[in-house]
Coordinates of C-alpha atoms (C1' of nucleotides) in Angstrom, one line a residue:
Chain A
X1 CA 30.7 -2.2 15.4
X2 CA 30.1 -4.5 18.5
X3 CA 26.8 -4.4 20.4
X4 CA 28.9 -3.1 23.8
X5 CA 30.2 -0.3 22.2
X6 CA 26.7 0.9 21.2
X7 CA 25.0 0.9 25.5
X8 CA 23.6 4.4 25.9
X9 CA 24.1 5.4 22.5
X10 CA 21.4 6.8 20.9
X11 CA 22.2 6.2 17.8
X12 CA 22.4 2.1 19.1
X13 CA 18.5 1.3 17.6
X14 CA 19.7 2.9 14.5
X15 CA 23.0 1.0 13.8
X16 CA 21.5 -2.2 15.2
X17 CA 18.8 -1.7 12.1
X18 CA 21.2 -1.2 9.5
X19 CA 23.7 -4.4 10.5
X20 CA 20.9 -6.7 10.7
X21 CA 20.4 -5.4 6.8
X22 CA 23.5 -5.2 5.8
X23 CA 26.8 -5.5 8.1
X24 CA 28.4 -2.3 8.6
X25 CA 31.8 -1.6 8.0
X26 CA 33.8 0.1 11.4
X27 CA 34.5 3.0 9.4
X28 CA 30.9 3.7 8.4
X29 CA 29.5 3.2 11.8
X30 CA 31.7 5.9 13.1
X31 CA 31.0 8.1 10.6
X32 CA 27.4 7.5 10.5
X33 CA 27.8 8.0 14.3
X34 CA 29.3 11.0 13.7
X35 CA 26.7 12.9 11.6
X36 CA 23.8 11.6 14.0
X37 CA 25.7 13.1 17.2
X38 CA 25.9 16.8 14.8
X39 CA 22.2 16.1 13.9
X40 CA 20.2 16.0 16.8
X41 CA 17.0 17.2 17.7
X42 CA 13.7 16.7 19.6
X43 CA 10.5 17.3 18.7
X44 CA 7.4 16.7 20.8
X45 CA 3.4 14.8 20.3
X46 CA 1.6 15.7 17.8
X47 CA 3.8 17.9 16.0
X48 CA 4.3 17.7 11.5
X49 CA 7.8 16.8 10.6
X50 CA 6.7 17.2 6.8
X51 CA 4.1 18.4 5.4
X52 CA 3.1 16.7 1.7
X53 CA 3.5 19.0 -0.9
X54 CA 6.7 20.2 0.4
X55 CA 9.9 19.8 -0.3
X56 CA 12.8 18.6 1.7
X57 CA 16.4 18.7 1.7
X58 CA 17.2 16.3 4.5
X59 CA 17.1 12.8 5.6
X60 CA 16.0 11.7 9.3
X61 CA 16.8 9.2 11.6
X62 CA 14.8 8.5 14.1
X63 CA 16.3 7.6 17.9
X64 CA 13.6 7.2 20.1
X65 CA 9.6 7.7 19.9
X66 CA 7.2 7.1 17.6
X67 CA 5.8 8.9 14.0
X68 CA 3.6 8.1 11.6
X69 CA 3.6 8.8 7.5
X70 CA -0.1 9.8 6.3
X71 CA -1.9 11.6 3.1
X72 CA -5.1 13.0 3.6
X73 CA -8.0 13.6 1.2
X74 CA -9.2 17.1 -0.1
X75 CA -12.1 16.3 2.6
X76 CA -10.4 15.3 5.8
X77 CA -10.2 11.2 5.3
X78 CA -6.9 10.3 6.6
X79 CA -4.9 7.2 5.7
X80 CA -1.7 6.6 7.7
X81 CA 0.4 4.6 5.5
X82 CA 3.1 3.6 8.0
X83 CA 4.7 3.7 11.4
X84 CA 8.0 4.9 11.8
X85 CA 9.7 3.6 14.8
X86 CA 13.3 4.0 16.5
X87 CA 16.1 3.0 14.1
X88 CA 14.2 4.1 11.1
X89 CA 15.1 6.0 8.5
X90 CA 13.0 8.5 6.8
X91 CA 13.0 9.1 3.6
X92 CA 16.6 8.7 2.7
X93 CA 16.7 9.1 -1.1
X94 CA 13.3 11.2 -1.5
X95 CA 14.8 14.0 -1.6
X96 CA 15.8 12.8 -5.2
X97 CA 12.0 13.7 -5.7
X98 CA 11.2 17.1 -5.9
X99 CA 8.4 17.2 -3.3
X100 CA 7.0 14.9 -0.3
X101 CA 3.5 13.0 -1.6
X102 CA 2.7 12.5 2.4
X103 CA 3.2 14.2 5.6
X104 CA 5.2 12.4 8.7
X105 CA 4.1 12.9 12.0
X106 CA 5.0 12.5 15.4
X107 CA 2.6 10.6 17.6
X108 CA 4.6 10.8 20.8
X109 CA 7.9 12.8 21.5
X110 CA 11.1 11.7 19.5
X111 CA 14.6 12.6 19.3
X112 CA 16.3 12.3 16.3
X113 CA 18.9 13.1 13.8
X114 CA 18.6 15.6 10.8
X115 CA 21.4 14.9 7.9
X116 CA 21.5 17.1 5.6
X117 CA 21.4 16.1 2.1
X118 CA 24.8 17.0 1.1
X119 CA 26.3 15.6 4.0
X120 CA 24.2 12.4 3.9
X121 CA 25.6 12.2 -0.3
X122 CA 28.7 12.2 1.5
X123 CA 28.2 9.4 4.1
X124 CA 27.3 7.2 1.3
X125 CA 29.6 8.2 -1.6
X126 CA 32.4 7.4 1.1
X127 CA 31.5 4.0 2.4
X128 CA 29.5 1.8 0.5
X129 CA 27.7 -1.0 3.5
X130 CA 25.9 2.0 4.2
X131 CA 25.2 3.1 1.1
X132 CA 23.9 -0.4 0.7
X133 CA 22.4 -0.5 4.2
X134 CA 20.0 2.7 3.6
X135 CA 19.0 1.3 0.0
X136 CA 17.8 -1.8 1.9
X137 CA 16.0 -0.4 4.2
X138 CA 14.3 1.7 1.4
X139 CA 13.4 -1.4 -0.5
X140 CA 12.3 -3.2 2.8
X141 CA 10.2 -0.3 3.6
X142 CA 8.7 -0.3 0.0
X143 CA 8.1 -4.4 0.4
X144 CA 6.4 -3.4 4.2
X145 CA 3.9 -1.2 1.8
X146 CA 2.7 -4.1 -0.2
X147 CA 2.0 -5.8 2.9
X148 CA -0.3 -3.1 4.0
X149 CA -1.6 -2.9 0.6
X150 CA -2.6 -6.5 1.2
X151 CA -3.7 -6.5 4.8
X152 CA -6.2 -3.6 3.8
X153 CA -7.4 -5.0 0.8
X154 CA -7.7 -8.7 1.1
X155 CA -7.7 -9.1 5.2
X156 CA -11.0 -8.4 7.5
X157 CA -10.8 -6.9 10.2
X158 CA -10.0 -8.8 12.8
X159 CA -6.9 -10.4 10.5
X160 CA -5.9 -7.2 9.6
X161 CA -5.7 -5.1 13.3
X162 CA -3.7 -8.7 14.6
X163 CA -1.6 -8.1 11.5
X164 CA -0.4 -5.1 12.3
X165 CA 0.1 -5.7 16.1
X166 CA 2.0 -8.8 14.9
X167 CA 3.9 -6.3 12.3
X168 CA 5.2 -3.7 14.9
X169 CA 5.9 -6.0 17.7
X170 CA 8.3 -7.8 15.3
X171 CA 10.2 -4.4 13.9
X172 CA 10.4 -3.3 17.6
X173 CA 11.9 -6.3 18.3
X174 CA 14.3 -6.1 15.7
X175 CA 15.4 -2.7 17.7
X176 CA 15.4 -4.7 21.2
X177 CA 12.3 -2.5 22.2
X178 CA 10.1 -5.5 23.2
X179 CA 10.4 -7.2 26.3
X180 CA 9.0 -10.6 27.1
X181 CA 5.7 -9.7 24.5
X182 CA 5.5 -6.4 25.8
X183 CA 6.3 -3.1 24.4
X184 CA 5.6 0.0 24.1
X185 CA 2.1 1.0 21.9
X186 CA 1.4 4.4 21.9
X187 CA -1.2 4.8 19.3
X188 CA -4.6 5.9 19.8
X189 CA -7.8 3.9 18.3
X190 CA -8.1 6.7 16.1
X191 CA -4.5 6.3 14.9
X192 CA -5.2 2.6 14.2
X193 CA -8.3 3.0 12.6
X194 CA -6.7 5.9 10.2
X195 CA -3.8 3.0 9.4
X196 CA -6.1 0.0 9.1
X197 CA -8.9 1.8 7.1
X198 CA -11.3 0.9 9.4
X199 CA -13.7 3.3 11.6
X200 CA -12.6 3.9 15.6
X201 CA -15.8 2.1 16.6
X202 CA -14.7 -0.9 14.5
X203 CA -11.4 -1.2 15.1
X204 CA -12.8 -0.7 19.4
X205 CA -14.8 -3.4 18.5
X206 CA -12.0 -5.9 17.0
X207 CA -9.6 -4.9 19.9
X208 CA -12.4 -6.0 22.1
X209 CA -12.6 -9.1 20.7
X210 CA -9.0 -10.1 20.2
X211 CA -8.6 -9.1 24.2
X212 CA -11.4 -11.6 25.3
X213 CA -9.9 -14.4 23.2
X214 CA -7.1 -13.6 25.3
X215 CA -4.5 -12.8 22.4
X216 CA -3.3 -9.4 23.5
X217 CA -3.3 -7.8 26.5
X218 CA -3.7 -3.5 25.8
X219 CA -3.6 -1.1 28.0
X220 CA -2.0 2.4 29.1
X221 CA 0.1 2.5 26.2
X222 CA 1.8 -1.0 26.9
X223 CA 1.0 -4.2 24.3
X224 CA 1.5 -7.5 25.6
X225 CA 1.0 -10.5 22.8
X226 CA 0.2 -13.1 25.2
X227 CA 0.5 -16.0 22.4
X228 CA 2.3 -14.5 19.2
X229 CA 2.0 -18.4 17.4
X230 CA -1.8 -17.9 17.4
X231 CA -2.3 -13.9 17.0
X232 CA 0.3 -14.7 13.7
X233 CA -1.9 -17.4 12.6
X234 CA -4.9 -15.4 12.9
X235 CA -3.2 -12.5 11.1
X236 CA -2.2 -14.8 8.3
X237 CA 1.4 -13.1 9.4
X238 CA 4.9 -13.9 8.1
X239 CA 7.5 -12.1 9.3
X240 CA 9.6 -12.6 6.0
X241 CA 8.9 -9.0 4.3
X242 CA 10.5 -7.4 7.3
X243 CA 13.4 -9.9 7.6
X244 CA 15.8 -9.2 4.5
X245 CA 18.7 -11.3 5.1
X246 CA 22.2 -10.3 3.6
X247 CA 22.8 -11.5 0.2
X248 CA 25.9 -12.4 -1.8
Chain B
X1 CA 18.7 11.3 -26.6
X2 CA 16.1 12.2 -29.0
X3 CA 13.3 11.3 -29.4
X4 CA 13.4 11.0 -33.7
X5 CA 16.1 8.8 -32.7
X6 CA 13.7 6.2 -31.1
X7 CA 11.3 5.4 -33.5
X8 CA 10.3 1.8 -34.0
X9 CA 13.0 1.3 -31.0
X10 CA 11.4 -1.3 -28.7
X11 CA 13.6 0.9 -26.0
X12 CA 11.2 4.0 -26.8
X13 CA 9.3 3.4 -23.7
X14 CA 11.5 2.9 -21.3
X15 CA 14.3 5.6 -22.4
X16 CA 11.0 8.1 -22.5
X17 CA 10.0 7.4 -18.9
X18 CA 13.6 7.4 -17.6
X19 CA 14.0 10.6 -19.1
X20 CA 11.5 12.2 -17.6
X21 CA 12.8 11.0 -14.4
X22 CA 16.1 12.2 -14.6
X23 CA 17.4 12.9 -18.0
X24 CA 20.0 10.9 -19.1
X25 CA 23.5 11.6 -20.5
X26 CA 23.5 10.3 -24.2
X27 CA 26.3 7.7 -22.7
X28 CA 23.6 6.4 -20.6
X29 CA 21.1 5.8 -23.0
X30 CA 23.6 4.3 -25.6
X31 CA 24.4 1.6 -22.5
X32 CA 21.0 0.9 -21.5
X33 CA 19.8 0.2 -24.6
X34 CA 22.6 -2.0 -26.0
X35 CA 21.8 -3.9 -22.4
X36 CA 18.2 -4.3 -23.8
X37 CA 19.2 -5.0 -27.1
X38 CA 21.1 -8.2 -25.3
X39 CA 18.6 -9.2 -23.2
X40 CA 15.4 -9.2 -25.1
X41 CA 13.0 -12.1 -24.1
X42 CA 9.1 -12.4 -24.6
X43 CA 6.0 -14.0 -22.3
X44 CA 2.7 -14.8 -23.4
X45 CA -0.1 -13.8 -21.0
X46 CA -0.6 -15.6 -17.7
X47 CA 2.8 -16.2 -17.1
X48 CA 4.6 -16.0 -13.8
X49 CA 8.0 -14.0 -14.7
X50 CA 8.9 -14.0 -10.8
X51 CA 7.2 -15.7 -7.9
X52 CA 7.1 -14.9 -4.4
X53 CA 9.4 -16.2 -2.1
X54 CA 12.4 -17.3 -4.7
X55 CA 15.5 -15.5 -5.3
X56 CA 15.8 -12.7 -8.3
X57 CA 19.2 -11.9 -10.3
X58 CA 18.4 -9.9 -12.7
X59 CA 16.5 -6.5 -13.6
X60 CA 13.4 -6.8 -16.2
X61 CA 12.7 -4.0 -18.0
X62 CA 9.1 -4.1 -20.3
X63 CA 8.7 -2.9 -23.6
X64 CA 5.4 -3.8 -24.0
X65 CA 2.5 -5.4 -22.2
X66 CA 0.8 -5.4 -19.2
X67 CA 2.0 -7.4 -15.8
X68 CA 1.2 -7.0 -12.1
X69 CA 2.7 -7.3 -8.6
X70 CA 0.8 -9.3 -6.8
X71 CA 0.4 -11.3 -3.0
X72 CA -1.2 -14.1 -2.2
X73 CA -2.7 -15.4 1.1
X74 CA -2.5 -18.6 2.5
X75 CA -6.0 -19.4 1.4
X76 CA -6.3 -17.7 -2.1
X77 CA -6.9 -14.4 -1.5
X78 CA -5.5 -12.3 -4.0
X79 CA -4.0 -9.0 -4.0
X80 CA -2.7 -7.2 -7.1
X81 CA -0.5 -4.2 -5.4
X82 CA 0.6 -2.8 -8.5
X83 CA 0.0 -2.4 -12.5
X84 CA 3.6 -3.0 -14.4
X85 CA 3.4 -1.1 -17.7
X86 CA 5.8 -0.6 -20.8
X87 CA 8.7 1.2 -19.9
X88 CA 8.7 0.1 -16.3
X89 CA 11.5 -1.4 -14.8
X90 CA 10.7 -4.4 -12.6
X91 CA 12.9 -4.9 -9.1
X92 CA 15.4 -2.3 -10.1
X93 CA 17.3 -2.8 -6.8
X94 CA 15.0 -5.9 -5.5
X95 CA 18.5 -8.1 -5.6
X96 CA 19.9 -6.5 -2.7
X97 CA 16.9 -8.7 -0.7
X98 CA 17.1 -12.5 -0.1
X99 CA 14.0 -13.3 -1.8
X100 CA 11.3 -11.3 -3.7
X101 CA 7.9 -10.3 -1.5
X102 CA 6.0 -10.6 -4.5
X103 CA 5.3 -12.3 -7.7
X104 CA 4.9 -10.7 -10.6
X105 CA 2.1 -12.3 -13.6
X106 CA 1.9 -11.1 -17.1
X107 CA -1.9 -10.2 -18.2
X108 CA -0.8 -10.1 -22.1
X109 CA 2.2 -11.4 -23.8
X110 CA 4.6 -8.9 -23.2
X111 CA 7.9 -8.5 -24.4
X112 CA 11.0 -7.5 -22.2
X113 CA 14.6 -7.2 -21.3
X114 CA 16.5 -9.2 -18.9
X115 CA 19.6 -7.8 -17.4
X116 CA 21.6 -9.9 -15.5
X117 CA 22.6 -8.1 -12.1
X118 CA 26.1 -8.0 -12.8
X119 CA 25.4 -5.7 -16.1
X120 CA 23.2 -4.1 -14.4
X121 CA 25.6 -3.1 -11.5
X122 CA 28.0 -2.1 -14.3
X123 CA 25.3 0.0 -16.2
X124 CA 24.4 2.1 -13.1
X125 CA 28.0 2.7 -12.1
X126 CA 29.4 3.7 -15.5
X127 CA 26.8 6.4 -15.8
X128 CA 25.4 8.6 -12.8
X129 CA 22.3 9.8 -14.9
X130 CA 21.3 5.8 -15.2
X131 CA 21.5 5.4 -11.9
X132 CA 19.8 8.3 -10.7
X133 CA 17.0 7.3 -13.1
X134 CA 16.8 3.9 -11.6
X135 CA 16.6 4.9 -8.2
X136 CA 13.6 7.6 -9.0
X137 CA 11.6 4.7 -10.6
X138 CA 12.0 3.3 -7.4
X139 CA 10.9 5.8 -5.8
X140 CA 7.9 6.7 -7.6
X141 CA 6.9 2.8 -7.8
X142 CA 6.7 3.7 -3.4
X143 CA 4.8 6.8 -3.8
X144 CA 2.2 4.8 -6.1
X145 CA 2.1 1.9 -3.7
X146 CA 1.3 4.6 -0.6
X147 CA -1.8 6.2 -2.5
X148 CA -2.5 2.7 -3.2
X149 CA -3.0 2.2 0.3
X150 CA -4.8 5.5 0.7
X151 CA -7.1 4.3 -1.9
X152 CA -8.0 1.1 -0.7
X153 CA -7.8 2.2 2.6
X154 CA -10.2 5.5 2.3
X155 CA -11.8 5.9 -0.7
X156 CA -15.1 3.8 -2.0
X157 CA -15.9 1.6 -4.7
X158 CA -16.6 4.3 -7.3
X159 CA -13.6 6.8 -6.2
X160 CA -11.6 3.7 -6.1
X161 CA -12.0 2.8 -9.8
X162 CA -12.2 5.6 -11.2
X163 CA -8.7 6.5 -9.5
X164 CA -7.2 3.1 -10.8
X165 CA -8.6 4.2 -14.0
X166 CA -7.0 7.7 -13.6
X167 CA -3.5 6.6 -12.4
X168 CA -3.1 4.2 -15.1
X169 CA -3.9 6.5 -17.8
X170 CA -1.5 9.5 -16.4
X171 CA 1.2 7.0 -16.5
X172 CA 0.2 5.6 -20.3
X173 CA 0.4 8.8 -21.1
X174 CA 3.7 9.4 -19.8
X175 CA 5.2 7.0 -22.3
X176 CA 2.9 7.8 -25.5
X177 CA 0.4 4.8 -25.3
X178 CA -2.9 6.9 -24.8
X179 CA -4.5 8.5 -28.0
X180 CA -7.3 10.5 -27.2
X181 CA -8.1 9.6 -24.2
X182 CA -8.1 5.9 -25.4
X183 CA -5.6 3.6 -24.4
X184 CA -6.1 -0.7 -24.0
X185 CA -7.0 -1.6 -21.0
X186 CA -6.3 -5.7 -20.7
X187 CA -7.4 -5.8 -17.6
X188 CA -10.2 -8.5 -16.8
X189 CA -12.6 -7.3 -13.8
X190 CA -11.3 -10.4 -11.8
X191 CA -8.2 -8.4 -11.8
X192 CA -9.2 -5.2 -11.0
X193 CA -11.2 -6.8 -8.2
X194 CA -8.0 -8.2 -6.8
X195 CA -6.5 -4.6 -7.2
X196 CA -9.2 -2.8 -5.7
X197 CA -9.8 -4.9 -3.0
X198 CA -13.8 -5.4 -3.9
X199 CA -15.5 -7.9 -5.3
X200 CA -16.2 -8.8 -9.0
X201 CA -19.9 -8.3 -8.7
X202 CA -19.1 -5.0 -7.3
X203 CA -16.8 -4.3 -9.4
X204 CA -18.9 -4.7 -12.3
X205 CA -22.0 -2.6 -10.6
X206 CA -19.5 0.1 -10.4
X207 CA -18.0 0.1 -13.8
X208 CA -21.7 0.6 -14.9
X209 CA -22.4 3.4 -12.9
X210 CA -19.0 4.9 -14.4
X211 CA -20.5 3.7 -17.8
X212 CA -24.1 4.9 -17.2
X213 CA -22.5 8.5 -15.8
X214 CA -20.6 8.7 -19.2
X215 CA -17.5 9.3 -17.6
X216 CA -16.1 6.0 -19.4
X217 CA -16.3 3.1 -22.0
X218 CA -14.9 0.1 -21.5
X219 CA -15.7 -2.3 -23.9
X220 CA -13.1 -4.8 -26.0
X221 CA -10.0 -4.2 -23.5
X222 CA -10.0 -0.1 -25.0
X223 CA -10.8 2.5 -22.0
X224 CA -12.0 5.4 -23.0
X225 CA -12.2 8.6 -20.8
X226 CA -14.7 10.8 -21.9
X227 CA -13.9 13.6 -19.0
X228 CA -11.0 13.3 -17.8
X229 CA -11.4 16.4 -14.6
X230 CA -14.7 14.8 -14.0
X231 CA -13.2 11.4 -13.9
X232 CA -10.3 12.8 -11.4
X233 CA -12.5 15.0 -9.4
X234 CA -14.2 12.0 -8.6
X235 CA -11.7 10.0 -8.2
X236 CA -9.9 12.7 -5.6
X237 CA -7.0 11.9 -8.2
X238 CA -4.3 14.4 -8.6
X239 CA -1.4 13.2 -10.9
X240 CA 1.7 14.6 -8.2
X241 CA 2.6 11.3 -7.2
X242 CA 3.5 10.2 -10.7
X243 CA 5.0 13.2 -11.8
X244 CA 8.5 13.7 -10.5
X245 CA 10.0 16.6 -11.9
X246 CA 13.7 16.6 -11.8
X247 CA 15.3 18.4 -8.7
X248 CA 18.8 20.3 -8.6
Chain C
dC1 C1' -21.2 -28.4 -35.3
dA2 C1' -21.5 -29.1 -30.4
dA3 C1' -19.3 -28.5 -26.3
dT4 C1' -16.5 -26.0 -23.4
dC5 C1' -14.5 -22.1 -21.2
dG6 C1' -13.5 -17.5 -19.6
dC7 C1' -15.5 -13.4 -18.8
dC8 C1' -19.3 -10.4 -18.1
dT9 C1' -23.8 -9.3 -16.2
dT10 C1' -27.8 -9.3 -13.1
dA11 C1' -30.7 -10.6 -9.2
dA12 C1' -31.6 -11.8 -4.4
dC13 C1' -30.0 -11.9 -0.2
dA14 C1' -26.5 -11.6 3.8
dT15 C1' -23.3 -9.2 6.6
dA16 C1' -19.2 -6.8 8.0
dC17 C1' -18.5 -2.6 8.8
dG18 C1' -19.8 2.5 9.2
dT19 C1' -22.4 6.4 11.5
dA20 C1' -24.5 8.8 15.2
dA21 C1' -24.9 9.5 19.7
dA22 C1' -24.2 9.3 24.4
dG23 C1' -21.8 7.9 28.6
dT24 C1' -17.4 6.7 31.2
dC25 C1' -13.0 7.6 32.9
dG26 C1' -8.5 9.6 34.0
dG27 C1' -5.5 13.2 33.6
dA28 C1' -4.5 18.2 32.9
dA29 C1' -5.6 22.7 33.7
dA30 C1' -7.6 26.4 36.1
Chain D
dT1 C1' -11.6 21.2 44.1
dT2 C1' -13.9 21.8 39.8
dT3 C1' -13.8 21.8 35.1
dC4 C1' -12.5 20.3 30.9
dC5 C1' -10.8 17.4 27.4
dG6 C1' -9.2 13.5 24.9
dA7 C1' -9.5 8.8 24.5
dC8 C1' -12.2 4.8 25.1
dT9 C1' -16.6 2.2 25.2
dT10 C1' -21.1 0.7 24.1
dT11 C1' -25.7 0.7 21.8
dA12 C1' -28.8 1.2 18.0
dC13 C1' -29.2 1.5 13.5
dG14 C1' -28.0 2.1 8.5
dT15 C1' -25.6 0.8 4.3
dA16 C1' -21.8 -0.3 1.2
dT17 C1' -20.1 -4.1 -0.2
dG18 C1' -19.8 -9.4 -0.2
dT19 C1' -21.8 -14.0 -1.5
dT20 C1' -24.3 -17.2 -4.1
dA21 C1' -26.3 -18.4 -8.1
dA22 C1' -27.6 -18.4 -12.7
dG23 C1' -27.7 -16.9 -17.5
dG24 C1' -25.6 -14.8 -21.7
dC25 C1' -22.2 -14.4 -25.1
dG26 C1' -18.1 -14.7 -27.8
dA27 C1' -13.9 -17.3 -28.7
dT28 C1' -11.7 -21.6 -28.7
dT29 C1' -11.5 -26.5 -29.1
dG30 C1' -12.6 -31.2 -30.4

DNA sequence: CAATCGCCTTAACATACGTAAAGTCGGAAA
DNA sequence: TTTCCGACTTTACGTATGTTAAGGCGATTG
């Protein structure tokens, strides 16, 4: 699947993802292709894809716009756990589980593409790079949730909102989404502080500080990592968990 | 497989826990535990069986003992992300991946299987039940590792502990290893610090007030918990997230 | 037997971060 | 236009948790 073939496709984020994990073959591009273009919907901000507790019965790929997983405590506390972003996957084997153990989100308005579970058995039963492909990004997701384990446990503050900037800005580049340091960053201090486990006022406080050291530049929406060499060294960030190379 | 059939088998664990993942054919269990029957090594404790950054080939499955996942950053912090127990399965898939995220210590000799990925490969494609298994243990190991994060990230000190406390004794129970609400508990605070994300002082304050409450004793690596609900109601622990039941 | 070591425990003190509250600002709605 | 609302910002203050340091105690070692 060549990179030409894929302008104005939405499902180009998605198929750029899975190659850089594990090459595609031509035939399961096109059929992956396929179920996407019989798959799509919209859904807009704010809105609960799934609900924890429930079960589901499909997989997700998501096209364009941003969600978030998240559990919440019997008393309101709210942890996001993860960002999903174009050319992720959601949940592609859970459905092996017999119900969700966290709710997913929408934060902005999102296209994507609903697979049903029998079809997606299909898909993978009949070509195994993206059998292989979804696997992968299963396990890289699962290695991105040790990182967050770390961040949040071991990382103040400061380290641990710079990580996470550093974090997204390197998976939407991996989808071609940043330009020049800049991309899109549609998350609310109150999203942020629900996915670092910090309060709004301090996570204000450590966005404050890593704008007057003139690290990032945030604003309407739009991040800008003015010096990614020094925000990464401050983070303590390595981009290795979210880089799986292929392997023999 | 029943379970008669398993006594004094060092594969009892592990054919237990897979079971109640996804049951397995009697084929499957007959390969897996000739595998582990090939493949059986021992570690005494403090031992790194994997480290971060190098290359794995091979699937380890423990029959008994304790190990954890754990990150480290550039300047000694330490985060444990996960508990390893018997009957786990460690990295069931991690080979698909360059190099491992993580490394993984052992906190008492433990005694294990190594399957090289090639048997492994055959194991899973010779019997579907296997292979289902394998992939749930996955699974769950990434819904632990999100209320992980939730825990670290939202709950404090004393709901934090006392939910590592509960988790850990939900999934001892799931293989046989807790007897009356006692079960061994090698864990040294240093390590459940680096779990928790706290320090070891406070650590230690809040195992006292756990201690002083009556909800536990800890004394001599044996955990005792002497009400359970209480414990979990705490602890905002609810045992969903290890307790896959098996879906059509 | 003394010496050492790892782990646990406690105390005193320091601080990173949380909470509460109020004000600003821009965009959406009426 | 006016009103409203959600998000951001800032201040003042409180506290959960971290840090440093020291002592105890059992197990291991020489």
């Amino acid at each position: 699947m060549h990179p030409q073939k894929l302008e104005g496709n939405p499902a180009q984020p998605v198929i750029r993802r899975l190659n850089a994990l594990r090459p595609l073959s031509e035939h399961g591009a096109v059929l992956l292709q396929q179920a996407i273009q019989e798959g799509l919907h919209r859904a807009g901000p704010g809105e609960d894809l799934v609900i924890e507790g429930e079960a589901v019965d499909s997989v997700r790929i998501i096209l364009s716009g941003w969600l978030c997983r998240y559990k919440t405590l019997e008393d309101g506390r709210r942890q996001i756990v993860n960002f999903i972003l174009p050319g992720d996957t959601c949940d592609a084997h859970l459905y092996l589980l017999s119900v969700m153990d966290y709710s997913i989100g929408t934060l902005t308005s999102v296209s994507y593409a609903e697979i049903k579970r029998s079809l997606f058995e299909k898909l993978v039963a009949n070509d195994r790079s993206l059998a292989e492909a979804f696997w992968c990004e299963t396990l890289v997701s699962g290695a991105t949730q040790r990182e967050w384990t770390v961040s949040i446990g071991r990382r103040v503050a400061l380290e641990r909102v710079a990580h996470l900037l550093c974090e997204i800005q390197e998976r939407l580049h991996q989808v071609g989404l940043v330009d020049d340091g800049s991309c899109a960053f549609p998350v609310t201090q109150i999203d942020l502080a629900d996915a670092t486990g910090l309060s709004v006022v301090h996570v204000n406080r450590t966005l404050q500080e890593l704008r007057n050291s003139r690290l990032i530049v945030l604003r309407d929406r739009m991040l800008t990592i003015n010096d990614l060499s020094a925000l990464q060294d401050l983070a303590l960030f390595s981009p290795d968990y979210l880089r799986t190379k292929r392997r023999g």
